[in-house]
């Protein structure tokens, strides 16, 4: 039975776990009181939305993609996206219907501190609030549990007036949060991976952290030379198309029916072909850690408390993860030898890493590099201390850090200058290390970094926000738009990628 038909028909199978749990600490935070919330620099707007406009389109990809490039997993909306999200402070007292060997009954799922979530923060150093927000709106923090996302893959939400699409692909263990406004007039022309990268004068520094609100807020040009604009854009609803491209989630938008690749974060077929999504800052972490850093957060509730795009004939059991075994084995992707196969996993012909090793990928200027957690967290080297790496991907200077829940990467330019970051606290090697990556190998234990100092300020690396000093409230520009993902998924998108610590 094919992977998506299996999920749509059965709901949840297997032991509780996380397909993407290799990047997450499976223990409660041991940190003390969280640092104070970031505040905008006086009279100036924090650069909270400056995220790359998209990874370069691979050279072997021509848009629009032909129909033959997609693999059909199930019917459109058979994996029902959430379109009417309900939230609460936690899952205490929550009950949902489930079908199991005992028939239909009521279950009480619980959200444990070690459960994985994608967290977003709107306002006050996070994502900019939307135009419909009240003038005196307060910052809003919201968590989206992977327990729900592995069953629904897309959540359409509005947070403080900002229309968001929160997406997660269990096959690739990749997450992406984006603005769900799409153009209502015109479309970006079809593009190809051979298009040159461009940066106009007003874009050249848009990817650098700054607390000078006078600069342009548009993201730097991506690998196809396209630039996101919200002029003439309107919110749309995203759903699960039932198609896969390179074993990755393909979405559709209700406004035009265009197909969107989650990994490319752009339309790949249909009227909006070539149009990029606007990615927004997010954090892949644990519920306990997110709640400690954001005491006023709310959290997404599973259906039927949240409404879905189509009725569910069989209720999901949100206590279970249908991808738990898949995350542990060498099965790659969906088709023959993958998730849906009952036989031997298909051969994986790259021996640098286990195919399910979680990596953080950065692509820029025709260069792609993957950063495995064990390499970043496990040793000192010429490019930085254990837990913190200074590097360049093409001409983009980056700092990559091992935080308690995985990896983060930022453009390390501040006010136009590439900076060095010096660990301040949390720079400790634990005896056992967080349960970050079951396939990484590497040393026992891991060195993680909580904050680091650069340009006169201390920066909280989990979200890139300056928490003191002259740049308080400024946010570093992320060097990548996605969360960590499986190595095979990154490699399928960028077959010429290097691996930090392995390749020269």
PDB file of N, CA, C and O in Angstrom, residues 23-90:
ATOM      1  N   UNK A  23      16.665  15.504  15.558  1.00  0.00           N
ATOM      2  CA  UNK A  23      17.240  16.824  15.822  1.00  0.00           C
ATOM      3  C   UNK A  23      16.809  17.390  17.156  1.00  0.00           C
ATOM      4  O   UNK A  23      17.115  18.528  17.469  1.00  0.00           O
ATOM      5  N   UNK A  24      16.106  16.609  17.941  1.00  0.00           N
ATOM      6  CA  UNK A  24      15.491  17.210  19.105  1.00  0.00           C
ATOM      7  C   UNK A  24      15.947  16.560  20.391  1.00  0.00           C
ATOM      8  O   UNK A  24      16.111  15.355  20.483  1.00  0.00           O
ATOM      9  N   UNK A  25      16.118  17.389  21.418  1.00  0.00           N
ATOM     10  CA  UNK A  25      16.456  16.870  22.727  1.00  0.00           C
ATOM     11  C   UNK A  25      15.220  16.232  23.341  1.00  0.00           C
ATOM     12  O   UNK A  25      14.185  16.852  23.452  1.00  0.00           O
ATOM     13  N   UNK A  26      15.326  14.988  23.755  1.00  0.00           N
ATOM     14  CA  UNK A  26      14.175  14.266  24.311  1.00  0.00           C
ATOM     15  C   UNK A  26      14.189  14.360  25.827  1.00  0.00           C
ATOM     16  O   UNK A  26      13.974  13.396  26.536  1.00  0.00           O
ATOM     17  N   UNK A  27      14.463  15.517  26.325  1.00  0.00           N
ATOM     18  CA  UNK A  27      14.463  15.697  27.759  1.00  0.00           C
ATOM     19  C   UNK A  27      14.049  17.127  28.051  1.00  0.00           C
ATOM     20  O   UNK A  27      14.143  18.004  27.215  1.00  0.00           O
ATOM     21  N   UNK A  28      13.586  17.362  29.228  1.00  0.00           N
ATOM     22  CA  UNK A  28      13.125  18.694  29.582  1.00  0.00           C
ATOM     23  C   UNK A  28      14.305  19.642  29.722  1.00  0.00           C
ATOM     24  O   UNK A  28      15.398  19.255  30.098  1.00  0.00           O
ATOM     25  N   UNK A  29      14.042  20.904  29.407  1.00  0.00           N
ATOM     26  CA  UNK A  29      15.077  21.909  29.545  1.00  0.00           C
ATOM     27  C   UNK A  29      15.565  21.985  30.981  1.00  0.00           C
ATOM     28  O   UNK A  29      14.800  21.924  31.927  1.00  0.00           O
ATOM     29  N   UNK A  30      16.887  22.135  31.116  1.00  0.00           N
ATOM     30  CA  UNK A  30      17.474  22.311  32.448  1.00  0.00           C
ATOM     31  C   UNK A  30      17.976  23.729  32.629  1.00  0.00           C
ATOM     32  O   UNK A  30      18.681  24.019  33.580  1.00  0.00           O
ATOM     33  N   UNK A  31      17.593  24.603  31.702  1.00  0.00           N
ATOM     34  CA  UNK A  31      18.062  25.981  31.805  1.00  0.00           C
ATOM     35  C   UNK A  31      17.337  26.711  32.920  1.00  0.00           C
ATOM     36  O   UNK A  31      16.234  26.363  33.307  1.00  0.00           O
ATOM     37  N   UNK A  32      17.945  27.744  33.367  1.00  0.00           N
ATOM     38  CA  UNK A  32      17.331  28.575  34.401  1.00  0.00           C
ATOM     39  C   UNK A  32      16.312  29.509  33.797  1.00  0.00           C
ATOM     40  O   UNK A  32      15.723  29.249  32.766  1.00  0.00           O
ATOM     41  N   UNK A  33      16.104  30.636  34.452  1.00  0.00           N
ATOM     42  CA  UNK A  33      15.119  31.575  33.969  1.00  0.00           C
ATOM     43  C   UNK A  33      15.482  32.025  32.565  1.00  0.00           C
ATOM     44  O   UNK A  33      16.632  32.354  32.273  1.00  0.00           O
ATOM     45  N   UNK A  34      14.503  32.055  31.642  1.00  0.00           N
ATOM     46  CA  UNK A  34      14.794  32.473  30.273  1.00  0.00           C
ATOM     47  C   UNK A  34      15.168  33.937  30.233  1.00  0.00           C
ATOM     48  O   UNK A  34      14.738  34.738  31.081  1.00  0.00           O
ATOM     49  N   UNK A  35      15.974  34.336  29.244  1.00  0.00           N
ATOM     50  CA  UNK A  35      16.323  35.749  29.128  1.00  0.00           C
ATOM     51  C   UNK A  35      15.084  36.558  28.812  1.00  0.00           C
ATOM     52  O   UNK A  35      14.080  36.058  28.343  1.00  0.00           O
ATOM     53  N   UNK A  36      15.179  37.847  29.091  1.00  0.00           N
ATOM     54  CA  UNK A  36      14.035  38.718  28.850  1.00  0.00           C
ATOM     55  C   UNK A  36      13.692  38.744  27.379  1.00  0.00           C
ATOM     56  O   UNK A  36      14.532  38.525  26.520  1.00  0.00           O
ATOM     57  N   UNK A  37      12.423  39.022  27.089  1.00  0.00           N
ATOM     58  CA  UNK A  37      11.965  39.071  25.711  1.00  0.00           C
ATOM     59  C   UNK A  37      12.679  40.193  24.976  1.00  0.00           C
ATOM     60  O   UNK A  37      12.973  41.242  25.530  1.00  0.00           O
ATOM     61  N   UNK A  38      12.975  39.982  23.679  1.00  0.00           N
ATOM     62  CA  UNK A  38      13.667  41.018  22.918  1.00  0.00           C
ATOM     63  C   UNK A  38      12.779  42.238  22.724  1.00  0.00           C
ATOM     64  O   UNK A  38      11.571  42.143  22.621  1.00  0.00           O
ATOM     65  N   UNK A  39      13.412  43.400  22.674  1.00  0.00           N
ATOM     66  CA  UNK A  39      12.679  44.635  22.433  1.00  0.00           C
ATOM     67  C   UNK A  39      13.276  45.310  21.212  1.00  0.00           C
ATOM     68  O   UNK A  39      14.491  45.241  20.983  1.00  0.00           O
ATOM     69  N   UNK A  40      12.436  45.930  20.410  1.00  0.00           N
ATOM     70  CA  UNK A  40      12.961  46.647  19.257  1.00  0.00           C
ATOM     71  C   UNK A  40      13.937  47.732  19.705  1.00  0.00           C
ATOM     72  O   UNK A  40      13.766  48.357  20.752  1.00  0.00           O
ATOM     73  N   UNK A  41      14.970  47.945  18.885  1.00  0.00           N
ATOM     74  CA  UNK A  41      15.877  49.056  19.169  1.00  0.00           C
ATOM     75  C   UNK A  41      15.080  50.348  19.152  1.00  0.00           C
ATOM     76  O   UNK A  41      14.125  50.495  18.396  1.00  0.00           O
ATOM     77  N   UNK A  42      15.465  51.283  19.990  1.00  0.00           N
ATOM     78  CA  UNK A  42      14.685  52.495  20.180  1.00  0.00           C
ATOM     79  C   UNK A  42      14.408  53.188  18.857  1.00  0.00           C
ATOM     80  O   UNK A  42      15.333  53.564  18.130  1.00  0.00           O
ATOM     81  N   UNK A  43      13.107  53.320  18.545  1.00  0.00           N
ATOM     82  CA  UNK A  43      12.709  54.040  17.346  1.00  0.00           C
ATOM     83  C   UNK A  43      12.994  53.306  16.069  1.00  0.00           C
ATOM     84  O   UNK A  43      12.846  53.859  14.990  1.00  0.00           O
ATOM     85  N   UNK A  44      13.398  52.069  16.155  1.00  0.00           N
ATOM     86  CA  UNK A  44      13.792  51.349  14.955  1.00  0.00           C
ATOM     87  C   UNK A  44      13.180  49.964  14.956  1.00  0.00           C
ATOM     88  O   UNK A  44      12.964  49.361  15.987  1.00  0.00           O
ATOM     89  N   UNK A  45      12.956  49.456  13.774  1.00  0.00           N
ATOM     90  CA  UNK A  45      12.261  48.198  13.610  1.00  0.00           C
ATOM     91  C   UNK A  45      13.246  47.045  13.592  1.00  0.00           C
ATOM     92  O   UNK A  45      14.240  47.086  12.879  1.00  0.00           O
ATOM     93  N   UNK A  46      13.015  45.999  14.380  1.00  0.00           N
ATOM     94  CA  UNK A  46      13.913  44.848  14.326  1.00  0.00           C
ATOM     95  C   UNK A  46      13.795  44.132  13.004  1.00  0.00           C
ATOM     96  O   UNK A  46      12.725  44.066  12.404  1.00  0.00           O
ATOM     97  N   UNK A  47      14.919  43.605  12.538  1.00  0.00           N
ATOM     98  CA  UNK A  47      14.938  42.918  11.241  1.00  0.00           C
ATOM     99  C   UNK A  47      14.478  41.484  11.414  1.00  0.00           C
ATOM    100  O   UNK A  47      15.206  40.541  11.163  1.00  0.00           O
ATOM    101  N   UNK A  48      13.230  41.284  11.826  1.00  0.00           N
ATOM    102  CA  UNK A  48      12.740  39.954  12.164  1.00  0.00           C
ATOM    103  C   UNK A  48      12.292  39.126  10.991  1.00  0.00           C
ATOM    104  O   UNK A  48      12.135  37.926  11.101  1.00  0.00           O
ATOM    105  N   UNK A  49      12.044  39.718   9.818  1.00  0.00           N
ATOM    106  CA  UNK A  49      11.489  38.983   8.690  1.00  0.00           C
ATOM    107  C   UNK A  49      12.525  38.719   7.608  1.00  0.00           C
ATOM    108  O   UNK A  49      12.183  38.233   6.547  1.00  0.00           O
ATOM    109  N   UNK A  50      13.740  39.055   7.852  1.00  0.00           N
ATOM    110  CA  UNK A  50      14.726  38.951   6.785  1.00  0.00           C
ATOM    111  C   UNK A  50      15.229  37.525   6.668  1.00  0.00           C
ATOM    112  O   UNK A  50      16.167  37.113   7.321  1.00  0.00           O
ATOM    113  N   UNK A  51      14.565  36.798   5.805  1.00  0.00           N
ATOM    114  CA  UNK A  51      14.900  35.406   5.558  1.00  0.00           C
ATOM    115  C   UNK A  51      15.218  35.281   4.085  1.00  0.00           C
ATOM    116  O   UNK A  51      14.643  35.986   3.257  1.00  0.00           O
ATOM    117  N   UNK A  52      16.158  34.404   3.699  1.00  0.00           N
ATOM    118  CA  UNK A  52      16.492  34.291   2.283  1.00  0.00           C
ATOM    119  C   UNK A  52      15.250  34.089   1.432  1.00  0.00           C
ATOM    120  O   UNK A  52      14.308  33.409   1.817  1.00  0.00           O
ATOM    121  N   UNK A  53      15.227  34.700   0.232  1.00  0.00           N
ATOM    122  CA  UNK A  53      14.077  34.586  -0.652  1.00  0.00           C
ATOM    123  C   UNK A  53      13.947  33.187  -1.221  1.00  0.00           C
ATOM    124  O   UNK A  53      12.960  32.879  -1.864  1.00  0.00           O
ATOM    125  N   UNK A  54      14.882  32.326  -0.995  1.00  0.00           N
ATOM    126  CA  UNK A  54      14.750  30.951  -1.448  1.00  0.00           C
ATOM    127  C   UNK A  54      16.099  30.362  -1.768  1.00  0.00           C
ATOM    128  O   UNK A  54      17.014  31.061  -2.179  1.00  0.00           O
ATOM    129  N   UNK A  55      16.249  29.050  -1.610  1.00  0.00           N
ATOM    130  CA  UNK A  55      17.495  28.426  -2.020  1.00  0.00           C
ATOM    131  C   UNK A  55      17.614  28.480  -3.529  1.00  0.00           C
ATOM    132  O   UNK A  55      16.602  28.513  -4.242  1.00  0.00           O
ATOM    133  N   UNK A  56      18.834  28.542  -4.043  1.00  0.00           N
ATOM    134  CA  UNK A  56      18.984  28.539  -5.499  1.00  0.00           C
ATOM    135  C   UNK A  56      18.289  27.330  -6.110  1.00  0.00           C
ATOM    136  O   UNK A  56      18.327  26.233  -5.569  1.00  0.00           O
ATOM    137  N   UNK A  57      17.627  27.535  -7.222  1.00  0.00           N
ATOM    138  CA  UNK A  57      16.998  26.418  -7.916  1.00  0.00           C
ATOM    139  C   UNK A  57      18.102  25.511  -8.446  1.00  0.00           C
ATOM    140  O   UNK A  57      19.039  25.981  -9.085  1.00  0.00           O
ATOM    141  N   UNK A  58      18.039  24.201  -8.168  1.00  0.00           N
ATOM    142  CA  UNK A  58      19.085  23.297  -8.665  1.00  0.00           C
ATOM    143  C   UNK A  58      19.250  23.405 -10.174  1.00  0.00           C
ATOM    144  O   UNK A  58      18.288  23.656 -10.914  1.00  0.00           O
ATOM    145  N   UNK A  59      20.469  23.202 -10.621  1.00  0.00           N
ATOM    146  CA  UNK A  59      20.780  23.412 -12.035  1.00  0.00           C
ATOM    147  C   UNK A  59      20.044  22.445 -12.943  1.00  0.00           C
ATOM    148  O   UNK A  59      19.857  22.705 -14.129  1.00  0.00           O
ATOM    149  N   UNK A  60      19.645  21.291 -12.411  1.00  0.00           N
ATOM    150  CA  UNK A  60      18.961  20.303 -13.249  1.00  0.00           C
ATOM    151  C   UNK A  60      17.448  20.489 -13.256  1.00  0.00           C
ATOM    152  O   UNK A  60      16.722  19.662 -13.812  1.00  0.00           O
ATOM    153  N   UNK A  61      16.950  21.559 -12.648  1.00  0.00           N
ATOM    154  CA  UNK A  61      15.513  21.776 -12.532  1.00  0.00           C
ATOM    155  C   UNK A  61      15.076  22.887 -13.480  1.00  0.00           C
ATOM    156  O   UNK A  61      15.631  23.986 -13.465  1.00  0.00           O
ATOM    157  N   UNK A  62      14.086  22.589 -14.303  1.00  0.00           N
ATOM    158  CA  UNK A  62      13.484  23.565 -15.189  1.00  0.00           C
ATOM    159  C   UNK A  62      12.024  23.738 -14.794  1.00  0.00           C
ATOM    160  O   UNK A  62      11.297  22.756 -14.635  1.00  0.00           O
ATOM    161  N   UNK A  63      11.610  24.976 -14.617  1.00  0.00           N
ATOM    162  CA  UNK A  63      10.226  25.261 -14.260  1.00  0.00           C
ATOM    163  C   UNK A  63       9.476  25.800 -15.473  1.00  0.00           C
ATOM    164  O   UNK A  63      10.042  26.561 -16.249  1.00  0.00           O
ATOM    165  N   UNK A  64       8.210  25.415 -15.638  1.00  0.00           N
ATOM    166  CA  UNK A  64       7.424  24.558 -14.748  1.00  0.00           C
ATOM    167  C   UNK A  64       7.830  23.099 -14.852  1.00  0.00           C
ATOM    168  O   UNK A  64       8.292  22.636 -15.899  1.00  0.00           O
ATOM    169  N   UNK A  65       7.664  22.371 -13.749  1.00  0.00           N
ATOM    170  CA  UNK A  65       7.937  20.945 -13.771  1.00  0.00           C
ATOM    171  C   UNK A  65       6.876  20.240 -14.617  1.00  0.00           C
ATOM    172  O   UNK A  65       5.688  20.571 -14.547  1.00  0.00           O
ATOM    173  N   UNK A  66       7.281  19.237 -15.405  1.00  0.00           N
ATOM    174  CA  UNK A  66       6.291  18.472 -16.165  1.00  0.00           C
ATOM    175  C   UNK A  66       5.480  17.564 -15.244  1.00  0.00           C
ATOM    176  O   UNK A  66       5.922  17.247 -14.129  1.00  0.00           O
ATOM    177  N   UNK A  67       4.325  17.136 -15.689  1.00  0.00           N
ATOM    178  CA  UNK A  67       3.505  16.247 -14.879  1.00  0.00           C
ATOM    179  C   UNK A  67       4.251  14.975 -14.516  1.00  0.00           C
ATOM    180  O   UNK A  67       4.053  14.414 -13.437  1.00  0.00           O
ATOM    181  N   UNK A  68       5.133  14.526 -15.409  1.00  0.00           N
ATOM    182  CA  UNK A  68       5.875  13.277 -15.176  1.00  0.00           C
ATOM    183  C   UNK A  68       6.864  13.389 -14.029  1.00  0.00           C
ATOM    184  O   UNK A  68       7.380  12.368 -13.550  1.00  0.00           O
ATOM    185  N   UNK A  69       7.161  14.620 -13.574  1.00  0.00           N
ATOM    186  CA  UNK A  69       8.127  14.785 -12.482  1.00  0.00           C
ATOM    187  C   UNK A  69       7.529  14.444 -11.128  1.00  0.00           C
ATOM    188  O   UNK A  69       8.263  14.238 -10.157  1.00  0.00           O
ATOM    189  N   UNK A  70       6.203  14.381 -11.040  1.00  0.00           N
ATOM    190  CA  UNK A  70       5.538  14.155  -9.763  1.00  0.00           C
ATOM    191  C   UNK A  70       5.180  12.686  -9.585  1.00  0.00           C
ATOM    192  O   UNK A  70       4.916  11.974 -10.550  1.00  0.00           O
ATOM    193  N   UNK A  71       5.141  12.278  -8.343  1.00  0.00           N
ATOM    194  CA  UNK A  71       4.675  10.943  -7.987  1.00  0.00           C
ATOM    195  C   UNK A  71       3.367  11.089  -7.217  1.00  0.00           C
ATOM    196  O   UNK A  71       3.283  11.875  -6.271  1.00  0.00           O
ATOM    197  N   UNK A  72       2.360  10.341  -7.643  1.00  0.00           N
ATOM    198  CA  UNK A  72       1.060  10.420  -6.985  1.00  0.00           C
ATOM    199  C   UNK A  72       1.040   9.487  -5.784  1.00  0.00           C
ATOM    200  O   UNK A  72       1.249   8.293  -5.901  1.00  0.00           O
ATOM    201  N   UNK A  73       0.791  10.047  -4.599  1.00  0.00           N
ATOM    202  CA  UNK A  73       0.709   9.245  -3.391  1.00  0.00           C
ATOM    203  C   UNK A  73      -0.720   8.956  -2.996  1.00  0.00           C
ATOM    204  O   UNK A  73      -1.075   7.850  -2.612  1.00  0.00           O
ATOM    205  N   UNK A  74      -1.577   9.961  -3.131  1.00  0.00           N
ATOM    206  CA  UNK A  74      -2.983   9.800  -2.777  1.00  0.00           C
ATOM    207  C   UNK A  74      -3.757  10.945  -3.408  1.00  0.00           C
ATOM    208  O   UNK A  74      -3.182  11.819  -4.071  1.00  0.00           O
ATOM    209  N   UNK A  75      -5.045  10.960  -3.206  1.00  0.00           N
ATOM    210  CA  UNK A  75      -5.864  12.010  -3.776  1.00  0.00           C
ATOM    211  C   UNK A  75      -5.626  13.336  -3.069  1.00  0.00           C
ATOM    212  O   UNK A  75      -5.181  13.380  -1.915  1.00  0.00           O
ATOM    213  N   UNK A  76      -5.936  14.408  -3.759  1.00  0.00           N
ATOM    214  CA  UNK A  76      -5.831  15.731  -3.153  1.00  0.00           C
ATOM    215  C   UNK A  76      -6.731  15.795  -1.919  1.00  0.00           C
ATOM    216  O   UNK A  76      -7.881  15.337  -1.946  1.00  0.00           O
ATOM    217  N   UNK A  77      -6.195  16.331  -0.838  1.00  0.00           N
ATOM    218  CA  UNK A  77      -6.892  16.514   0.441  1.00  0.00           C
ATOM    219  C   UNK A  77      -7.161  15.219   1.193  1.00  0.00           C
ATOM    220  O   UNK A  77      -7.818  15.248   2.238  1.00  0.00           O
ATOM    221  N   UNK A  78      -6.667  14.062   0.688  1.00  0.00           N
ATOM    222  CA  UNK A  78      -6.805  12.830   1.474  1.00  0.00           C
ATOM    223  C   UNK A  78      -6.016  12.931   2.766  1.00  0.00           C
ATOM    224  O   UNK A  78      -6.361  12.280   3.762  1.00  0.00           O
ATOM    225  N   UNK A  79      -4.949  13.696   2.756  1.00  0.00           N
ATOM    226  CA  UNK A  79      -4.287  14.124   3.986  1.00  0.00           C
ATOM    227  C   UNK A  79      -4.809  15.524   4.244  1.00  0.00           C
ATOM    228  O   UNK A  79      -4.412  16.491   3.591  1.00  0.00           O
ATOM    229  N   UNK A  80      -5.758  15.680   5.170  1.00  0.00           N
ATOM    230  CA  UNK A  80      -6.500  16.940   5.260  1.00  0.00           C
ATOM    231  C   UNK A  80      -5.738  18.027   6.010  1.00  0.00           C
ATOM    232  O   UNK A  80      -5.441  17.907   7.198  1.00  0.00           O
ATOM    233  N   UNK A  81      -5.433  19.111   5.309  1.00  0.00           N
ATOM    234  CA  UNK A  81      -4.799  20.263   5.952  1.00  0.00           C
ATOM    235  C   UNK A  81      -5.747  20.873   6.980  1.00  0.00           C
ATOM    236  O   UNK A  81      -6.974  20.768   6.865  1.00  0.00           O
ATOM    237  N   UNK A  82      -5.172  21.484   7.977  1.00  0.00           N
ATOM    238  CA  UNK A  82      -5.965  22.195   8.987  1.00  0.00           C
ATOM    239  C   UNK A  82      -6.234  23.612   8.499  1.00  0.00           C
ATOM    240  O   UNK A  82      -5.306  24.334   8.109  1.00  0.00           O
ATOM    241  N   UNK A  83      -7.506  24.002   8.488  1.00  0.00           N
ATOM    242  CA  UNK A  83      -7.895  25.321   7.977  1.00  0.00           C
ATOM    243  C   UNK A  83      -8.601  26.171   9.025  1.00  0.00           C
ATOM    244  O   UNK A  83      -8.774  27.376   8.831  1.00  0.00           O
ATOM    245  N   UNK A  84      -9.034  25.561  10.112  1.00  0.00           N
ATOM    246  CA  UNK A  84      -9.666  26.294  11.209  1.00  0.00           C
ATOM    247  C   UNK A  84      -8.979  25.903  12.512  1.00  0.00           C
ATOM    248  O   UNK A  84      -9.511  25.132  13.314  1.00  0.00           O
ATOM    249  N   UNK A  85      -7.775  26.426  12.734  1.00  0.00           N
ATOM    250  CA  UNK A  85      -7.003  25.997  13.907  1.00  0.00           C
ATOM    251  C   UNK A  85      -7.614  26.504  15.210  1.00  0.00           C
ATOM    252  O   UNK A  85      -8.078  27.649  15.295  1.00  0.00           O
ATOM    253  N   UNK A  86      -7.613  25.630  16.204  1.00  0.00           N
ATOM    254  CA  UNK A  86      -8.004  26.000  17.566  1.00  0.00           C
ATOM    255  C   UNK A  86      -6.766  25.896  18.441  1.00  0.00           C
ATOM    256  O   UNK A  86      -5.927  25.003  18.255  1.00  0.00           O
ATOM    257  N   UNK A  87      -6.631  26.804  19.399  1.00  0.00           N
ATOM    258  CA  UNK A  87      -5.449  26.824  20.251  1.00  0.00           C
ATOM    259  C   UNK A  87      -5.871  26.930  21.706  1.00  0.00           C
ATOM    260  O   UNK A  87      -6.991  27.321  22.027  1.00  0.00           O
ATOM    261  N   UNK A  88      -4.941  26.554  22.583  1.00  0.00           N
ATOM    262  CA  UNK A  88      -5.149  26.626  24.029  1.00  0.00           C
ATOM    263  C   UNK A  88      -3.774  26.729  24.683  1.00  0.00           C
ATOM    264  O   UNK A  88      -2.743  26.532  24.026  1.00  0.00           O
ATOM    265  N   UNK A  89      -3.709  27.032  25.982  1.00  0.00           N
ATOM    266  CA  UNK A  89      -2.410  27.096  26.658  1.00  0.00           C
ATOM    267  C   UNK A  89      -1.674  25.763  26.675  1.00  0.00           C
ATOM    268  O   UNK A  89      -0.442  25.739  26.715  1.00  0.00           O
ATOM    269  N   UNK A  90      -2.390  24.635  26.666  1.00  0.00           N
ATOM    270  CA  UNK A  90      -1.762  23.320  26.636  1.00  0.00           C
ATOM    271  C   UNK A  90      -2.834  22.300  26.264  1.00  0.00           C
ATOM    272  O   UNK A  90      -3.949  22.660  25.890  1.00  0.00           O
TER     273      UNK A  90
END
